[in-house]
Coordinates of C-alpha atoms in Angstrom, one line a residue:
X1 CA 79.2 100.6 121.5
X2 CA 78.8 99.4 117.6
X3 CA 78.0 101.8 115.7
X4 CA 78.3 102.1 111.6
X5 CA 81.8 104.1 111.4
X6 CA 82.3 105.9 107.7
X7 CA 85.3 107.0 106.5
X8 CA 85.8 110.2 104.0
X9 CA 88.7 109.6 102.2
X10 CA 89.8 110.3 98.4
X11 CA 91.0 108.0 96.1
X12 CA 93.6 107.1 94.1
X13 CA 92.4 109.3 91.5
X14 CA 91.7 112.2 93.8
X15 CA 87.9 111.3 93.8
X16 CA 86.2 111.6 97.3
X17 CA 84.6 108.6 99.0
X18 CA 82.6 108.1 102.0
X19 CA 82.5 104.3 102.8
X20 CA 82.4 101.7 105.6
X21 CA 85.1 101.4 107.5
X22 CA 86.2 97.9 106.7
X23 CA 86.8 99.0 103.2
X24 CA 89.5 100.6 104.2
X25 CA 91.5 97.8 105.3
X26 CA 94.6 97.8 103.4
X27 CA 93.9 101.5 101.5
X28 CA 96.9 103.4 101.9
X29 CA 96.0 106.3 103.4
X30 CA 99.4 108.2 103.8
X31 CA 99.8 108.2 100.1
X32 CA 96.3 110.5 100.2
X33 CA 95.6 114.3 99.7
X34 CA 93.6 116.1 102.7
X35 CA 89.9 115.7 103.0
X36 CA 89.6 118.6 106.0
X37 CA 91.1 121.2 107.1
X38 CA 91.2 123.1 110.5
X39 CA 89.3 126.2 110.8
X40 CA 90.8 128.8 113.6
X41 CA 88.2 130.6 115.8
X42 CA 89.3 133.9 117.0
X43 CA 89.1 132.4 120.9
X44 CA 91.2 129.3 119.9
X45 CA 95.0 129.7 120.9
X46 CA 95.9 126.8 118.9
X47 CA 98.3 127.8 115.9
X48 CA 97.8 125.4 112.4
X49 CA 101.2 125.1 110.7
X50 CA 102.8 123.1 108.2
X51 CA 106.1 120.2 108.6
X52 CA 107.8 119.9 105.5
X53 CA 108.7 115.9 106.0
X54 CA 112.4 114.5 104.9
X55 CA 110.6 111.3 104.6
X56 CA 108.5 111.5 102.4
X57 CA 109.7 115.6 100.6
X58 CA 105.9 116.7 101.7
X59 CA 104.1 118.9 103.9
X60 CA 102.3 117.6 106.6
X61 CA 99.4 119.6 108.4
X62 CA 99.8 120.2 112.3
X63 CA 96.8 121.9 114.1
X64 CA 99.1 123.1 117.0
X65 CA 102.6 123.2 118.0
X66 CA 103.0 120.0 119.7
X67 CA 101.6 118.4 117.3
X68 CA 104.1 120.0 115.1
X69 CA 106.9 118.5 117.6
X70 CA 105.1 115.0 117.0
X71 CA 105.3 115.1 112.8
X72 CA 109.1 115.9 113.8
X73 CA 109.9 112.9 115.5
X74 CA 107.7 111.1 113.3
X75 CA 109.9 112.8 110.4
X76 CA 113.0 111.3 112.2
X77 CA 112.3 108.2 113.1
X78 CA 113.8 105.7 110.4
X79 CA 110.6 102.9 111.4
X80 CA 108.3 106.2 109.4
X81 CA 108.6 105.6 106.0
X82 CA 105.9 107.8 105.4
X83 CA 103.2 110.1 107.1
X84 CA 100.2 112.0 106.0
X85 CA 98.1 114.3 108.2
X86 CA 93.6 115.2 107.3
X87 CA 93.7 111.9 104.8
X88 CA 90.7 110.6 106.7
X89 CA 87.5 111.7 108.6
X90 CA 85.7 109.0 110.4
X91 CA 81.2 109.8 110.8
X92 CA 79.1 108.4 112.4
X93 CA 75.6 108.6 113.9
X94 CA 74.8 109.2 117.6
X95 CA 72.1 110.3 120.2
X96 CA 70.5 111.7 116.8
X97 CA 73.2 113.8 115.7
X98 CA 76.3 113.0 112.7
X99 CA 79.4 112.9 114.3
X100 CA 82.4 113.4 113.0
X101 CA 86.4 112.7 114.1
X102 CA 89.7 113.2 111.8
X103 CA 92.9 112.1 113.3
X104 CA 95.8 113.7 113.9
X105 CA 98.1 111.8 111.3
X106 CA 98.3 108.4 109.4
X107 CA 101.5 106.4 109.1
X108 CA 103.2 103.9 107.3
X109 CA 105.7 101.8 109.8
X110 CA 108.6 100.1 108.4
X111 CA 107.1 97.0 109.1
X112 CA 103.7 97.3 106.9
X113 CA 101.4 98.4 109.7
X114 CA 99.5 101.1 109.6
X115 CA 98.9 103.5 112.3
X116 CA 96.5 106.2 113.3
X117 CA 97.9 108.4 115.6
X118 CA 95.6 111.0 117.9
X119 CA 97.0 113.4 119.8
X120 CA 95.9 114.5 123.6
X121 CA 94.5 118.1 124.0
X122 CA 97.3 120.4 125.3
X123 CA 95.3 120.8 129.0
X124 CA 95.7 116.9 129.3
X125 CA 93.4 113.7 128.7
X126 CA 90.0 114.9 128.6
X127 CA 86.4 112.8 128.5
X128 CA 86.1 114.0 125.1
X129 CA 89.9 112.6 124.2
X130 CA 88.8 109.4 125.6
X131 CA 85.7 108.8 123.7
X132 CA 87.3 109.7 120.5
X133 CA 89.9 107.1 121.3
X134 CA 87.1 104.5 121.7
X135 CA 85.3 105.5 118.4
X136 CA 89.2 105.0 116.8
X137 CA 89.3 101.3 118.9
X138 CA 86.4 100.3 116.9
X139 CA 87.6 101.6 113.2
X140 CA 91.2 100.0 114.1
X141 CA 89.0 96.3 114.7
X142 CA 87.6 97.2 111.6
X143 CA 90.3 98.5 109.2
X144 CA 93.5 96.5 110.9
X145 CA 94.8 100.1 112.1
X146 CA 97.0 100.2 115.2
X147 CA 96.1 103.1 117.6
X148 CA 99.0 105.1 118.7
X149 CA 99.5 108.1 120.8
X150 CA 102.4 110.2 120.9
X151 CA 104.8 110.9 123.6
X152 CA 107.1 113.8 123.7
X153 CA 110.9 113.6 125.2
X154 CA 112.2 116.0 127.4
X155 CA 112.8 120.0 126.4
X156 CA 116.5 119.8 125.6
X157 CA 115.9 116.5 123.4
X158 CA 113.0 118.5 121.2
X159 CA 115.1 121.8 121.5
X160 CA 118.3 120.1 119.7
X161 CA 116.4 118.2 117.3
X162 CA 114.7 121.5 116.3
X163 CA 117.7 122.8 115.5
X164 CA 119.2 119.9 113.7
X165 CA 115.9 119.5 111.8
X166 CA 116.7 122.8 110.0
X167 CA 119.0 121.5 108.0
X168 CA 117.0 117.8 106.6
X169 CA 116.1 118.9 103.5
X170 CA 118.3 117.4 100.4
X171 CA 120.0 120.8 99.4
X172 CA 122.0 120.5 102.9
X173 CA 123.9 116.9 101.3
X174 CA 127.3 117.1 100.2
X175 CA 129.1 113.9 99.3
X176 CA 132.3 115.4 99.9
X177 CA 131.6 117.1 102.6
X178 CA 129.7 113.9 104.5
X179 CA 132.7 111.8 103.3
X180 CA 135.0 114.1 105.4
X181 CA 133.0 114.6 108.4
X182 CA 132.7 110.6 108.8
X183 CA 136.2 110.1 108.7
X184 CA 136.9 113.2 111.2
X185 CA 134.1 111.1 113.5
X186 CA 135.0 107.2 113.1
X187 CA 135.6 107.5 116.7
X188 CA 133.7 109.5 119.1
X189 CA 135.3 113.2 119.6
X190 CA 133.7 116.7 120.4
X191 CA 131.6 118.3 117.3
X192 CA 134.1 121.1 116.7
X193 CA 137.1 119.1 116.9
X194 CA 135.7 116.4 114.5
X195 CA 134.4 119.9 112.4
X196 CA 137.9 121.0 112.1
X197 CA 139.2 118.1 111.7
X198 CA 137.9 117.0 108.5
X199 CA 139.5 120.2 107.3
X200 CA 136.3 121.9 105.5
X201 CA 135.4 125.7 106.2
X202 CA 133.4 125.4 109.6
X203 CA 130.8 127.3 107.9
X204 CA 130.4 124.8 104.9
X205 CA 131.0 121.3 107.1
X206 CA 128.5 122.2 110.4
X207 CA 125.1 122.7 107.7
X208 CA 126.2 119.0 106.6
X209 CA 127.1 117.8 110.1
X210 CA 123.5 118.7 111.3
X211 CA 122.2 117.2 108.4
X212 CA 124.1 113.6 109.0
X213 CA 122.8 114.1 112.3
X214 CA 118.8 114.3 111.3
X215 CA 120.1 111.7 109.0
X216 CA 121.4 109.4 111.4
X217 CA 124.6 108.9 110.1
X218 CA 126.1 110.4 113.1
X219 CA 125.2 110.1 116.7
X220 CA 125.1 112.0 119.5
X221 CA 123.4 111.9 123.0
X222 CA 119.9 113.9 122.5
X223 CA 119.0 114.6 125.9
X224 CA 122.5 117.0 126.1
X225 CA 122.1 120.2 125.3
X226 CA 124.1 120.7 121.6
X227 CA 126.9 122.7 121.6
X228 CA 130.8 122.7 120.9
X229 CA 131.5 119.9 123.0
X230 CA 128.9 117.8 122.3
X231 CA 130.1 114.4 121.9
X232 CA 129.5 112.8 118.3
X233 CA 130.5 109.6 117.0
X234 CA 129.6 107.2 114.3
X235 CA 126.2 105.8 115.7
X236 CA 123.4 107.2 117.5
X237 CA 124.0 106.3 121.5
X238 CA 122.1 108.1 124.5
X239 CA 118.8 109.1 122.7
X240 CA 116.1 109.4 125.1
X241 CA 113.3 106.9 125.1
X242 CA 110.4 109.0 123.4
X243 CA 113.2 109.8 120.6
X244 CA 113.6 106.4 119.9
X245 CA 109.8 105.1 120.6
X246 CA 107.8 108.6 120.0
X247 CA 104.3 106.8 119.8
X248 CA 102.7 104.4 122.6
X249 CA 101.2 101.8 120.7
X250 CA 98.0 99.7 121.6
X251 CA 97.7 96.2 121.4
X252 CA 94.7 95.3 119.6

């Protein structure tokens, strides 16, 4: 079904716009502030939280915890090189009535592309999910946006990159430190013999390890569960599809 999709958005100069789809076609939308924000209801059990992103040093808005799992492995995945969440809400009109749809996230692949990324309802697929999909089909024709959905690995995969992801942020770096554990791991050897082999307090070398890890200057299989023994070596090896592909792409 055509219909005359509108897109709220704000400019480059923080001014907000409502315009036609198609002249959003190379507007970069990640770089953009938030035009909406969600609203809980007391009988919603959704929770709205923040992910402060590595990739880009900002906070991106998630409007329920596995959405919050999906900015992570957006966060981590080094074809991201940057991510936005609320920078656009698409209107229309229909059966009478304005409609309106904001995506879950915007974001900026490696390659140029831009993609706009919706996330299923917890419960599954719905009707609902599916028409907002369609209404997305037709502003992607019209804007050169790629539709993606997100798929989530396994428990043990999200569970260690969880924990990893605590220590991404910049403060965590240590040139020394880094320089040390990659000699301890130029070949692949359990985490705390590599940890105690690059003879730094345990306590001051694991923080960086982690964050070489998120980094991905180390390796280590994903779908494992992390501990001691876990095996780590000098490039990631044994990540779990949805790690390394986190988002089903459409072909338009």
């Amino acid at each position: 079904m055509a219909r005359e999709l509108r897109v709220v958005h704000q400019d480059q100069y923080g001014v907000r716009r409502t315009q036609p789809a198609q002249r959003l076609a190379g507007v970069a939308l990640t770089e953009r502030d938030e035009v909406w924000k969600p609203s809980r209801h007391p009988s919603q059990r959704s929770i709205v939280t923040w992910w402060w992103a590595a990739t880009n040093r900002r906070h991106v808005g998630c409007r329920s915890l596995d959405r919050l799992s999906t900015a992570m492995l957006l966060d981590f995945h080094p074809g991201v090189v940057d991510f936005s969440a609320w920078s656009a809400q698409l209107t229309w009109r229909e059966k009478d009535r304005q409609r309106q749809l904001v995506p879950d996230f915007f974001v900026q692949a490696a390659d140029g592309r831009t993609l706009v990324v919706m996330c299923a309802p917890q419960t599954g697929p719905s009707t609902r999910f599916e028409r907002q999909l369609e209404v997305l089909r037709e502003a992607c024709q019209h804007t050169g946006w790629q539709l993606a959905t997100p798929r989530l690995p396994g428990t043990v995969a999200l569970m260690n990159l969880r924990w990893v992801s605590r220590r991404r942020h910049p403060r965590y770096g240590d040139a020394e430190v880094e320089a040390a554990l990659a000699g301890a791991f130029m070949r692949p050897r359990r985490l705390l013999e590599g940890v105690e082999a690059c003879r730094m307090p345990r306590m001051l070398a694991l923080p960086r390890l982690y964050h070489m890890l998120w980094h991905r200057r180390l390796g280590m299989d994903w779908s494992v569960p992390l501990s001691p023994g876990t095996l780590v070596e000098p490039l990631a090896a044994g990540e779990p599809d949805a790690v390394r592909r986190p988002l089903v792409l459409e072909q338009s």
